[in-house]
Coordinates of N, CA, C and O in Angstrom, one line a residue:
M234 N 141.2 36.0 16.0 CA 142.2 36.0 14.6 C 141.4 37.1 13.7 O 140.1 37.2 13.4
L235 N 142.2 37.8 13.1 CA 141.7 38.6 12.0 C 142.3 38.0 10.5 O 143.2 37.2 10.4
L236 N 141.3 38.7 9.9 CA 141.6 38.2 8.2 C 143.0 38.9 7.7 O 143.2 39.9 8.0
D237 N 143.6 38.2 6.7 CA 144.7 38.6 6.2 C 144.6 38.1 4.5 O 144.7 37.2 4.4
A238 N 144.8 39.3 3.8 CA 144.2 39.0 2.5 C 145.5 38.2 1.8 O 145.2 37.4 0.8
A239 N 146.9 38.0 2.3 CA 147.7 37.3 1.7 C 147.3 35.8 2.2 O 148.1 34.6 1.6
H240 N 146.6 35.5 3.0 CA 146.7 34.0 3.5 C 144.7 33.5 3.3 O 144.9 32.9 3.9
A241 N 144.0 34.3 2.7 CA 142.5 34.1 2.6 C 142.2 33.7 1.0 O 142.9 34.1 0.1
T242 N 141.1 32.9 1.1 CA 140.4 32.9 -0.1 C 138.7 33.3 0.0 O 138.4 33.2 1.5
L243 N 138.2 33.1 -0.9 CA 136.6 33.8 -0.9 C 135.8 32.4 -1.2 O 136.2 32.0 -2.5
L244 N 135.0 31.9 -0.4 CA 134.2 30.6 -0.9 C 132.5 31.0 -1.2 O 132.2 31.8 0.0
I245 N 132.2 31.3 -2.3 CA 130.5 31.7 -2.5 C 129.8 30.4 -2.9 O 130.4 29.5 -3.7
V246 N 129.0 30.0 -1.9 CA 128.5 28.9 -1.6 C 126.8 29.0 -2.4 O 126.0 29.8 -2.0
D247 N 126.6 28.3 -3.4 CA 125.3 27.9 -4.0 C 124.4 29.3 -4.1 O 123.1 29.1 -3.8
I248 N 124.8 30.5 -4.7 CA 123.8 31.4 -4.7 C 123.6 31.4 -6.3 O 124.1 31.9 -7.3
Q249 N 122.2 30.6 -6.4 CA 122.1 29.7 -7.6 C 120.5 30.2 -8.2 O 119.6 31.0 -7.4
E250 N 120.6 30.4 -9.4 CA 119.2 30.8 -10.1 C 117.7 30.5 -9.7 O 117.0 31.3 -9.2
R251 N 117.5 29.2 -9.4 CA 116.4 28.6 -8.7 C 115.9 28.8 -7.3 O 115.1 28.4 -6.8
L252 N 117.2 28.7 -6.4 CA 117.5 28.8 -4.8 C 117.3 30.3 -5.0 O 116.4 30.6 -3.4
L253 N 118.0 31.4 -5.3 CA 118.1 32.6 -4.7 C 116.5 33.1 -4.5 O 116.2 33.8 -3.5
P254 N 115.8 32.9 -5.5 CA 114.1 33.7 -5.0 C 113.6 33.3 -3.9 O 112.8 33.9 -3.5
A255 N 113.9 32.0 -3.4 CA 113.0 31.7 -2.2 C 113.8 32.0 -0.8 O 113.5 31.7 0.1
M256 N 115.1 32.7 -1.2 CA 115.7 33.3 0.3 C 115.2 34.5 0.7 O 114.9 35.1 0.0
H257 N 115.2 34.6 2.2 CA 115.3 35.4 3.1 C 116.2 36.5 2.6 O 117.4 36.3 2.8
E258 N 115.7 37.8 2.1 CA 116.6 38.8 1.7 C 117.8 38.5 1.0 O 118.8 38.8 1.2
G259 N 117.4 37.9 0.0 CA 118.4 37.1 -1.0 C 118.9 38.6 -2.2 O 120.1 38.2 -1.9
E260 N 118.2 39.6 -2.3 CA 118.9 40.9 -2.8 C 119.9 41.3 -1.7 O 121.1 41.6 -2.4
R261 N 119.8 41.5 -0.4 CA 121.0 42.0 0.5 C 122.1 40.7 0.1 O 123.4 41.1 0.2
V262 N 121.7 39.6 0.2 CA 123.0 38.2 0.1 C 123.6 38.9 -1.4 O 125.1 38.6 -1.4
V263 N 122.9 39.0 -2.3 CA 123.6 39.1 -3.6 C 124.3 40.9 -3.4 O 125.6 40.7 -4.2
A264 N 124.0 41.7 -3.2 CA 124.6 43.1 -3.0 C 126.0 43.0 -2.2 O 127.1 43.4 -2.6
R265 N 125.7 42.2 -0.8 CA 127.0 42.2 -0.1 C 127.9 41.3 -0.7 O 129.3 41.2 -0.7
T266 N 127.5 40.2 -1.3 CA 128.5 39.2 -1.8 C 129.2 39.8 -3.0 O 130.2 39.9 -3.3
Q267 N 128.6 40.7 -3.9 CA 129.2 41.6 -4.9 C 130.1 42.4 -4.2 O 131.4 42.4 -5.0
I268 N 130.3 43.0 -3.1 CA 131.2 43.8 -2.8 C 132.4 42.6 -2.0 O 133.6 43.1 -2.6
L269 N 132.0 41.6 -1.7 CA 133.0 40.7 -1.3 C 134.0 40.3 -2.4 O 135.3 40.4 -2.5
I270 N 133.1 40.1 -3.6 CA 134.0 39.5 -4.8 C 134.8 40.7 -5.2 O 136.1 40.4 -5.9
K271 N 134.2 42.2 -5.0 CA 135.2 43.0 -5.9 C 136.4 43.7 -4.8 O 137.5 43.7 -5.3
A272 N 136.4 43.0 -3.4 CA 137.5 43.1 -2.6 C 138.4 42.2 -2.9 O 139.7 42.0 -2.9
A273 N 138.0 40.6 -3.3 CA 138.8 39.6 -3.5 C 139.6 39.8 -4.4 O 140.6 39.8 -4.7
E274 N 139.0 40.3 -5.7 CA 139.7 40.8 -6.9 C 140.6 42.0 -6.8 O 141.8 41.9 -7.1
A275 N 140.1 43.0 -6.1 CA 141.4 44.2 -5.9 C 142.4 43.5 -4.9 O 143.6 44.1 -5.2
L276 N 142.2 42.6 -3.8 CA 143.3 42.2 -3.0 C 144.0 40.8 -3.5 O 144.9 40.4 -2.6
G277 N 143.5 40.2 -4.8 CA 144.4 38.9 -4.9 C 143.6 37.9 -4.4 O 144.7 36.7 -4.4
L278 N 142.8 37.6 -3.7 CA 142.3 36.6 -3.0 C 141.7 35.5 -4.3 O 140.7 36.1 -5.2
P279 N 142.0 34.2 -4.2 CA 141.5 33.6 -5.1 C 139.6 33.1 -4.6 O 139.5 33.5 -3.8
I280 N 139.1 33.2 -5.7 CA 137.5 33.1 -5.6 C 137.1 31.8 -6.1 O 137.7 31.4 -7.0
T281 N 136.2 30.8 -5.1 CA 135.9 29.7 -5.6 C 134.2 30.0 -5.4 O 133.6 30.5 -4.2
I282 N 133.8 29.3 -6.6 CA 132.1 29.3 -6.5 C 131.7 27.9 -6.5 O 131.9 26.8 -7.3
S283 N 130.8 27.2 -5.7 CA 130.1 26.0 -5.6 C 128.6 26.0 -6.3 O 127.9 27.1 -6.1
E284 N 128.2 25.1 -6.9 CA 126.9 25.1 -7.1 C 126.6 24.0 -7.2 O 127.1 22.8 -7.6
Q285 N 125.5 23.7 -6.1 CA 124.7 22.7 -5.8 C 123.7 22.1 -7.1 O 122.7 22.7 -7.2
Y286 N 123.9 21.0 -7.4 CA 123.1 20.1 -8.1 C 122.6 21.0 -9.4 O 121.1 21.7 -9.4
P287 N 123.7 21.9 -10.3 CA 123.1 22.9 -11.2 C 121.9 22.4 -12.2 O 121.3 23.1 -12.8
K288 N 121.7 21.2 -12.5 CA 120.7 20.8 -13.3 C 119.5 20.9 -12.9 O 118.5 21.1 -13.5
G289 N 119.1 20.8 -11.4 CA 117.9 21.1 -10.7 C 118.0 22.6 -10.3 O 116.9 23.4 -10.4
L290 N 118.8 23.2 -9.9 CA 119.1 24.6 -9.4 C 119.3 25.6 -10.0 O 119.1 26.6 -9.7
G291 N 120.1 25.6 -11.1 CA 120.4 26.3 -12.1 C 122.1 26.4 -11.7 O 122.3 26.3 -10.9
H292 N 122.2 27.7 -12.4 CA 124.1 28.0 -12.3 C 124.1 29.0 -11.5 O 123.0 30.0 -11.0
T293 N 125.1 29.5 -11.0 CA 125.5 30.9 -10.3 C 124.7 32.3 -11.1 O 124.8 32.1 -12.1
V294 N 123.9 32.8 -10.1 CA 123.1 34.1 -10.8 C 124.2 34.8 -11.2 O 125.2 35.0 -10.9
A295 N 123.8 35.3 -12.4 CA 124.5 36.3 -13.2 C 125.3 37.4 -12.3 O 126.6 38.0 -12.8
A296 N 124.8 38.2 -11.5 CA 125.2 38.9 -10.5 C 126.4 38.8 -9.9 O 127.2 39.7 -9.3
I297 N 126.6 37.6 -9.5 CA 127.7 37.0 -8.9 C 128.5 36.0 -9.6 O 129.9 36.0 -9.3
A298 N 128.3 35.8 -10.6 CA 129.2 35.0 -11.6 C 130.2 35.7 -11.9 O 130.4 36.8 -12.2
N299 N 131.6 35.3 -11.8 CA 132.6 35.7 -12.1 C 133.8 34.9 -13.0 O 134.0 33.8 -12.8
P300 N 134.7 35.6 -14.0 CA 135.1 35.1 -14.7 C 136.7 34.3 -14.3 O 137.3 33.5 -14.7
T301 N 136.8 35.1 -13.0 CA 138.1 34.7 -12.6 C 138.0 33.8 -11.5 O 139.2 32.9 -11.0
A302 N 136.8 33.3 -11.1 CA 136.5 32.4 -9.9 C 136.5 30.9 -10.7 O 136.2 30.8 -11.7
Q303 N 137.0 30.0 -9.5 CA 137.2 28.4 -10.1 C 135.8 28.0 -9.6 O 134.9 28.6 -8.4
V304 N 134.5 27.7 -10.3 CA 133.4 27.3 -10.3 C 133.5 25.4 -10.3 O 134.0 25.1 -11.0
F305 N 132.7 24.9 -9.0 CA 132.7 23.5 -9.0 C 131.3 23.0 -9.1 O 130.6 24.1 -8.0
E306 N 130.8 22.1 -9.6 CA 129.4 21.7 -9.2 C 129.5 20.7 -8.3 O 130.3 19.8 -8.0
K307 N 128.5 20.3 -7.5 CA 128.7 19.2 -6.2 C 127.2 18.7 -6.1 O 126.1 19.7 -6.4
T308 N 127.1 17.9 -5.5 CA 126.1 17.1 -4.8 C 125.8 16.9 -3.4 O 124.9 16.8 -2.8
S309 N 127.3 17.0 -2.8 CA 127.3 17.1 -1.7 C 127.0 18.3 -1.0 O 127.2 19.2 -1.5
F310 N 126.1 18.1 0.3 CA 126.1 19.7 0.9 C 127.1 20.4 1.3 O 127.3 21.4 1.0
S311 N 128.3 19.5 1.7 CA 129.4 20.5 2.6 C 130.4 20.3 1.1 O 130.5 19.3 0.5
C312 N 131.1 21.6 0.9 CA 131.9 21.6 -0.1 C 133.0 20.6 0.2 O 133.7 20.1 -0.7
W313 N 133.5 20.5 1.3 CA 134.5 19.8 2.0 C 134.6 18.3 1.5 O 135.5 17.3 1.2
R314 N 133.2 17.9 1.2 CA 133.2 16.5 1.2 C 132.8 16.0 -0.4 O 132.7 15.0 -0.8
D315 N 132.8 16.9 -1.4 CA 133.1 17.0 -2.6 C 134.6 16.7 -2.8 O 135.7 17.4 -2.3
A316 N 134.9 15.6 -3.5 CA 136.2 15.3 -3.5 C 137.2 16.3 -4.2 O 138.4 16.6 -3.7
V317 N 136.7 16.9 -5.3 CA 137.3 17.9 -6.2 C 137.5 18.8 -5.5 O 138.7 19.6 -5.2
M318 N 136.3 19.6 -4.6 CA 136.6 20.8 -3.8 C 137.4 20.5 -3.0 O 138.4 21.5 -2.4
K319 N 137.6 19.3 -2.1 CA 138.5 19.0 -1.1 C 139.9 19.1 -1.5 O 141.0 20.2 -0.7
K320 N 140.2 18.8 -2.8 CA 141.7 18.9 -3.2 C 141.7 20.6 -3.5 O 143.0 20.8 -3.2
H321 N 141.0 21.2 -4.0 CA 141.1 22.7 -4.1 C 141.5 23.4 -3.1 O 142.6 24.1 -3.1
F322 N 140.7 23.0 -1.8 CA 141.1 23.6 -0.7 C 142.1 23.2 -0.1 O 142.8 24.0 0.7
I323 N 142.7 21.8 -0.1 CA 144.0 21.3 0.6 C 144.8 22.4 -0.6 O 146.2 22.8 0.1
D324 N 145.0 22.4 -1.7 CA 146.1 22.9 -2.6 C 145.9 24.6 -1.8 O 147.0 25.1 -1.5
H325 N 144.8 25.2 -1.6 CA 145.2 26.4 -1.2 C 146.1 26.6 0.3 O 146.7 27.2 0.4
H326 N 145.3 25.6 1.2 CA 146.0 25.5 2.4 C 147.3 25.1 2.3 O 148.4 25.5 2.9
E327 N 147.9 24.3 1.6 CA 149.4 24.1 1.3 C 150.2 25.3 0.6 O 151.3 25.4 0.7
T328 N 149.3 25.9 0.1 CA 150.3 27.4 -0.8 C 150.1 28.6 0.3 O 149.9 29.7 -0.2
D329 N 149.5 28.3 1.5 CA 149.5 29.4 2.4 C 148.5 30.2 2.7 O 148.5 31.4 2.8
R330 N 147.3 29.4 2.2 CA 145.8 30.3 2.3 C 144.9 29.4 3.3 O 143.9 28.6 2.4
P331 N 145.1 29.4 4.6 CA 144.3 28.8 5.2 C 143.0 29.1 5.6 O 142.2 28.7 6.5
L332 N 143.0 30.6 5.4 CA 141.8 31.1 5.5 C 140.7 31.4 4.6 O 140.8 31.7 3.3
V333 N 139.5 31.1 4.9 CA 138.4 30.7 4.0 C 137.3 31.8 4.5 O 136.7 31.5 5.4
I334 N 136.9 32.9 3.8 CA 136.1 33.5 3.8 C 134.8 33.0 3.2 O 135.0 33.0 1.7
M335 N 133.4 32.9 4.0 CA 132.3 32.0 3.6 C 131.2 33.2 3.0 O 130.6 33.8 4.0
A336 N 130.6 32.9 2.3 CA 129.1 33.4 1.7 C 128.3 32.7 0.9 O 128.8 32.0 0.3
G337 N 126.9 32.8 1.3 CA 126.0 32.1 0.4 C 125.0 31.4 1.0 O 124.6 31.8 1.9
L338 N 124.3 30.5 0.4 CA 122.9 29.9 0.5 C 123.1 28.3 0.8 O 123.6 27.7 0.3
E339 N 122.2 27.4 1.8 CA 121.6 28.0 2.7 C 122.3 27.7 4.0 O 123.2 26.9 4.0
A340 N 122.1 29.1 4.6 CA 122.9 28.9 6.2 C 123.0 27.6 7.1 O 124.3 27.3 7.2
H341 N 121.6 27.3 7.0 CA 121.6 26.2 8.0 C 122.1 24.5 7.0 O 122.0 23.4 8.0
V342 N 122.3 24.6 5.9 CA 122.7 23.5 5.1 C 124.1 23.4 4.6 O 124.9 23.1 5.4
C343 N 124.0 23.9 3.5 CA 125.3 23.8 2.7 C 126.4 24.8 3.2 O 127.8 24.3 3.5
V344 N 126.1 26.1 3.7 CA 127.2 26.7 4.4 C 127.5 26.5 5.9 O 128.9 26.3 6.1
L345 N 126.5 25.8 6.7 CA 126.9 25.2 7.9 C 127.7 24.1 7.8 O 129.0 24.0 8.4
Q346 N 127.3 23.1 6.8 CA 128.3 21.9 6.7 C 129.5 22.0 6.1 O 130.4 21.5 6.6
S347 N 129.8 23.2 5.1 CA 130.9 23.3 4.5 C 132.0 23.8 5.5 O 133.1 23.7 5.9
A348 N 131.2 25.1 6.7 CA 132.3 25.6 7.4 C 132.8 24.7 8.4 O 133.9 24.8 9.0
I349 N 131.7 23.7 8.8 CA 132.1 23.2 10.1 C 133.4 22.1 9.3 O 134.2 21.5 10.5
D350 N 133.0 21.3 8.4 CA 134.0 20.5 7.9 C 135.4 21.4 7.5 O 136.4 20.7 7.9
L351 N 135.2 22.1 6.9 CA 136.4 23.2 6.9 C 137.1 23.5 8.1 O 138.5 23.3 8.2
Y352 N 136.4 23.8 8.9 CA 136.9 24.5 10.1 C 137.9 23.1 10.9 O 138.9 23.1 11.6
T353 N 137.2 21.9 10.9 CA 137.7 20.8 11.6 C 138.9 20.1 11.0 O 139.3 19.8 11.6
A354 N 138.8 20.6 9.7 CA 140.4 20.1 8.8 C 141.2 21.3 9.0 O 142.4 20.8 8.5
G355 N 141.0 22.2 9.9 CA 142.1 23.1 10.0 C 142.1 24.4 9.6 O 143.1 25.0 9.6
F356 N 141.3 24.8 8.6 CA 141.1 26.0 8.2 C 140.5 27.3 9.1 O 139.9 26.9 10.1
G357 N 140.8 28.2 9.0 CA 140.3 29.5 9.8 C 139.2 29.7 9.0 O 139.8 30.5 7.6
V358 N 138.0 29.7 9.6 CA 136.7 30.0 8.4 C 135.6 31.3 9.1 O 135.8 31.3 10.7
F359 N 135.4 32.0 8.4 CA 134.9 33.3 8.8 C 133.5 33.2 8.2 O 133.4 33.3 6.5
V360 N 132.3 33.1 8.7 CA 131.1 33.2 7.6 C 130.7 34.7 7.7 O 130.4 35.4 8.7
V361 N 130.6 35.2 6.7 CA 130.0 36.6 6.3 C 128.5 36.6 6.5 O 127.8 36.4 5.4
G362 N 127.9 37.3 7.6 CA 126.7 37.0 7.9 C 125.7 37.5 7.2 O 124.5 37.1 7.0
D363 N 125.9 39.1 6.7 CA 124.8 39.7 5.8 C 125.2 39.1 4.2 O 124.2 39.6 3.4
A364 N 126.0 38.4 4.0 CA 126.1 37.9 2.7 C 125.7 36.2 2.8 O 126.0 35.7 1.6
T365 N 124.8 35.9 3.9 CA 124.5 34.6 3.7 C 123.0 34.5 4.5 O 122.8 35.0 5.0
S366 N 122.3 33.5 3.8 CA 120.8 33.3 4.0 C 120.4 31.8 3.9 O 120.7 31.2 3.5
S367 N 119.0 31.7 4.3 CA 118.3 30.7 4.3 C 117.0 30.9 4.1 O 116.6 32.0 3.6
R368 N 115.7 30.1 3.4 CA 114.5 30.5 3.4 C 114.0 31.4 4.5 O 113.1 32.0 4.0
T369 N 114.4 31.0 5.7 CA 113.7 31.4 6.9 C 114.8 32.3 7.6 O 116.0 31.7 7.7
Q370 N 114.3 33.2 8.3 CA 115.5 33.7 9.3 C 115.7 33.1 10.4 O 116.8 33.0 11.2
G371 N 114.7 32.2 11.0 CA 115.0 31.3 12.0 C 115.8 30.4 11.7 O 116.8 29.9 12.6
S372 N 115.9 29.7 10.7 CA 117.1 28.8 9.9 C 118.5 29.4 10.1 O 119.6 28.8 10.3
V373 N 118.6 30.9 9.4 CA 119.8 31.5 9.7 C 120.2 31.6 10.9 O 121.4 31.5 11.4
D374 N 119.3 32.0 12.1 CA 119.9 32.1 13.5 C 120.1 30.9 14.0 O 121.4 30.9 14.7
L375 N 119.6 29.8 13.7 CA 120.2 28.5 14.2 C 121.6 28.2 13.5 O 122.2 27.4 14.2
A376 N 121.5 28.3 12.5 CA 122.9 28.3 11.8 C 124.1 29.1 12.5 O 125.4 28.5 12.8
F377 N 123.7 30.3 12.3 CA 124.6 31.1 13.3 C 125.2 30.9 14.7 O 126.3 30.8 15.1
D378 N 124.1 30.5 15.4 CA 124.3 30.0 16.7 C 125.2 28.8 16.7 O 126.1 28.6 17.5
R379 N 125.1 27.9 16.0 CA 125.7 26.4 15.7 C 127.2 26.7 15.5 O 127.9 26.3 16.1
L380 N 127.3 27.6 14.5 CA 128.8 28.0 13.8 C 129.5 28.7 15.2 O 130.4 28.4 15.4
R381 N 128.6 29.5 15.8 CA 129.6 30.3 16.8 C 129.9 29.4 18.2 O 131.1 29.5 18.6
Q382 N 129.0 28.1 18.6 CA 129.4 27.6 19.1 C 130.6 26.4 18.8 O 131.3 26.2 19.7
T383 N 130.5 26.3 17.3 CA 131.9 25.3 17.1 C 133.3 26.1 17.1 O 134.2 25.5 17.3
G384 N 133.1 27.5 16.9 CA 134.2 28.3 17.3 C 134.1 29.0 15.8 O 135.4 29.8 15.8
I385 N 133.3 29.0 15.1 CA 133.7 29.7 13.7 C 132.7 31.5 13.9 O 131.8 31.3 14.2
P386 N 133.7 32.3 13.3 CA 132.9 33.6 13.5 C 132.1 33.8 12.8 O 132.2 33.6 11.6
I387 N 130.9 34.8 13.0 CA 130.2 35.3 12.3 C 130.5 36.9 12.0 O 130.8 37.5 13.0
I388 N 130.8 37.0 11.0 CA 131.5 38.3 10.6 C 130.3 39.3 9.6 O 129.5 38.6 8.9
N389 N 130.7 41.0 9.2 CA 129.5 41.1 8.4 C 130.7 41.9 7.1 O 132.0 41.6 7.4
T390 N 130.1 42.2 6.0 CA 130.9 42.4 4.7 C 132.0 43.5 5.1 O 133.1 43.5 4.9
E391 N 131.6 44.3 6.0 CA 132.5 45.6 6.3 C 133.7 45.3 7.0 O 134.7 45.6 6.8
M392 N 133.3 44.2 7.9 CA 134.5 43.7 8.9 C 135.7 42.9 8.0 O 136.7 43.1 8.0
A393 N 134.8 42.1 6.8 CA 135.7 41.4 5.9 C 136.6 42.3 5.2 O 138.0 42.2 5.4
V394 N 135.8 43.2 4.8 CA 136.7 44.1 3.9 C 137.8 44.8 4.4 O 139.1 45.2 3.6
F395 N 137.6 45.5 5.5 CA 138.7 46.3 6.1 C 139.7 45.5 7.1 O 140.7 46.2 7.1
E396 N 139.2 44.2 7.4 CA 140.3 43.3 7.6 C 141.0 42.9 6.7 O 142.3 43.0 6.8
L397 N 140.7 42.7 5.7 CA 141.5 42.4 4.6 C 142.6 43.3 4.1 O 143.8 43.3 3.7
L398 N 142.0 44.7 4.1 CA 142.6 45.9 3.6 C 143.8 46.2 4.7 O 144.9 46.7 4.5
G399 N 143.5 46.1 5.9 CA 144.4 46.1 6.8 C 144.7 47.7 7.2 O 145.3 48.2 8.4
K400 N 144.8 48.6 6.3 CA 145.3 49.9 6.4 C 144.6 51.1 5.8 O 144.2 50.6 4.4
A401 N 144.2 52.2 5.9 CA 143.8 53.1 5.0 C 145.0 53.9 4.2 O 145.9 53.2 4.5
G402 N 144.8 54.4 3.4 CA 145.8 55.4 2.7 C 146.4 54.8 1.4 O 147.2 55.2 1.0
T403 N 145.7 53.6 0.9 CA 146.1 53.1 -0.2 C 145.1 53.1 -1.2 O 143.8 53.5 -1.0
A404 N 145.5 52.8 -2.7 CA 144.5 52.8 -3.5 C 143.4 51.9 -3.2 O 142.1 52.1 -3.7
E405 N 143.7 50.5 -3.0 CA 142.9 49.6 -3.0 C 141.7 50.5 -1.5 O 140.4 50.0 -1.6
F406 N 142.1 50.9 -0.5 CA 141.2 51.7 0.5 C 140.4 52.2 -0.4 O 139.3 52.4 0.3
K407 N 140.9 53.3 -1.1 CA 140.1 54.4 -1.7 C 139.1 53.6 -2.5 O 138.0 54.1 -2.0
A408 N 139.2 52.6 -3.4 CA 138.2 51.9 -4.2 C 137.5 51.4 -3.3 O 136.2 51.3 -3.5
L409 N 138.0 50.4 -2.3 CA 137.0 49.5 -1.5 C 136.0 50.2 -0.5 O 134.9 49.9 -0.4
S410 N 136.8 51.2 0.1 CA 135.8 51.9 1.1 C 134.3 52.6 0.6 O 133.7 52.7 1.1
Q411 N 134.5 53.1 -0.6 CA 133.2 53.5 -1.7 C 132.4 52.7 -1.5 O 131.3 53.1 -1.6
L412 N 132.4 51.2 -1.3 CA 132.1 50.1 -1.6 C 130.8 50.0 -0.7 O 129.6 49.6 -0.4
I413 N 131.4 50.5 0.9 CA 130.9 49.9 1.9 C 129.5 51.0 2.4 O 129.0 51.1 3.2
R414 N 129.9 52.3 1.7 CA 128.7 53.4 2.3 C 127.6 53.4 2.0 O 126.9 52.5 1.5

């Protein structure tokens, strides 16, 4: 299955102030997530941001914070297991947005659990590998292996952007293709 901008949402999981510095290649995660946000804005995708226990881990890093995004605080590792977020995603599904593009931290905890729960609930889930990390590369590798075994594809930022665009020759293509270079 390919991504379709008319049926997709972007979920950014826990890219927070006190968590990010400990992450493997955290700067890459931020840079790739910024591209995903710009693509989502340009193509009209709803953006959801989760924050795991912000009293302890801080809020979303400034480079990722977005005024158009809906931000949810959670204590559950899985976004789906937070009642308010679950309703939010059900509402998206019911308004014909069953595809969830995911990026964030940590791959082997909150991203993994959220992705598997959303997938099990009937969403099409795509985890953007170069916009996702953990403290160690080994944890990322294990998470990606498990996600693939579950049936959840791991894609990269470029795949996400070009699948969402669908074709060249548009103003959006011109603007977004510049971000990939």
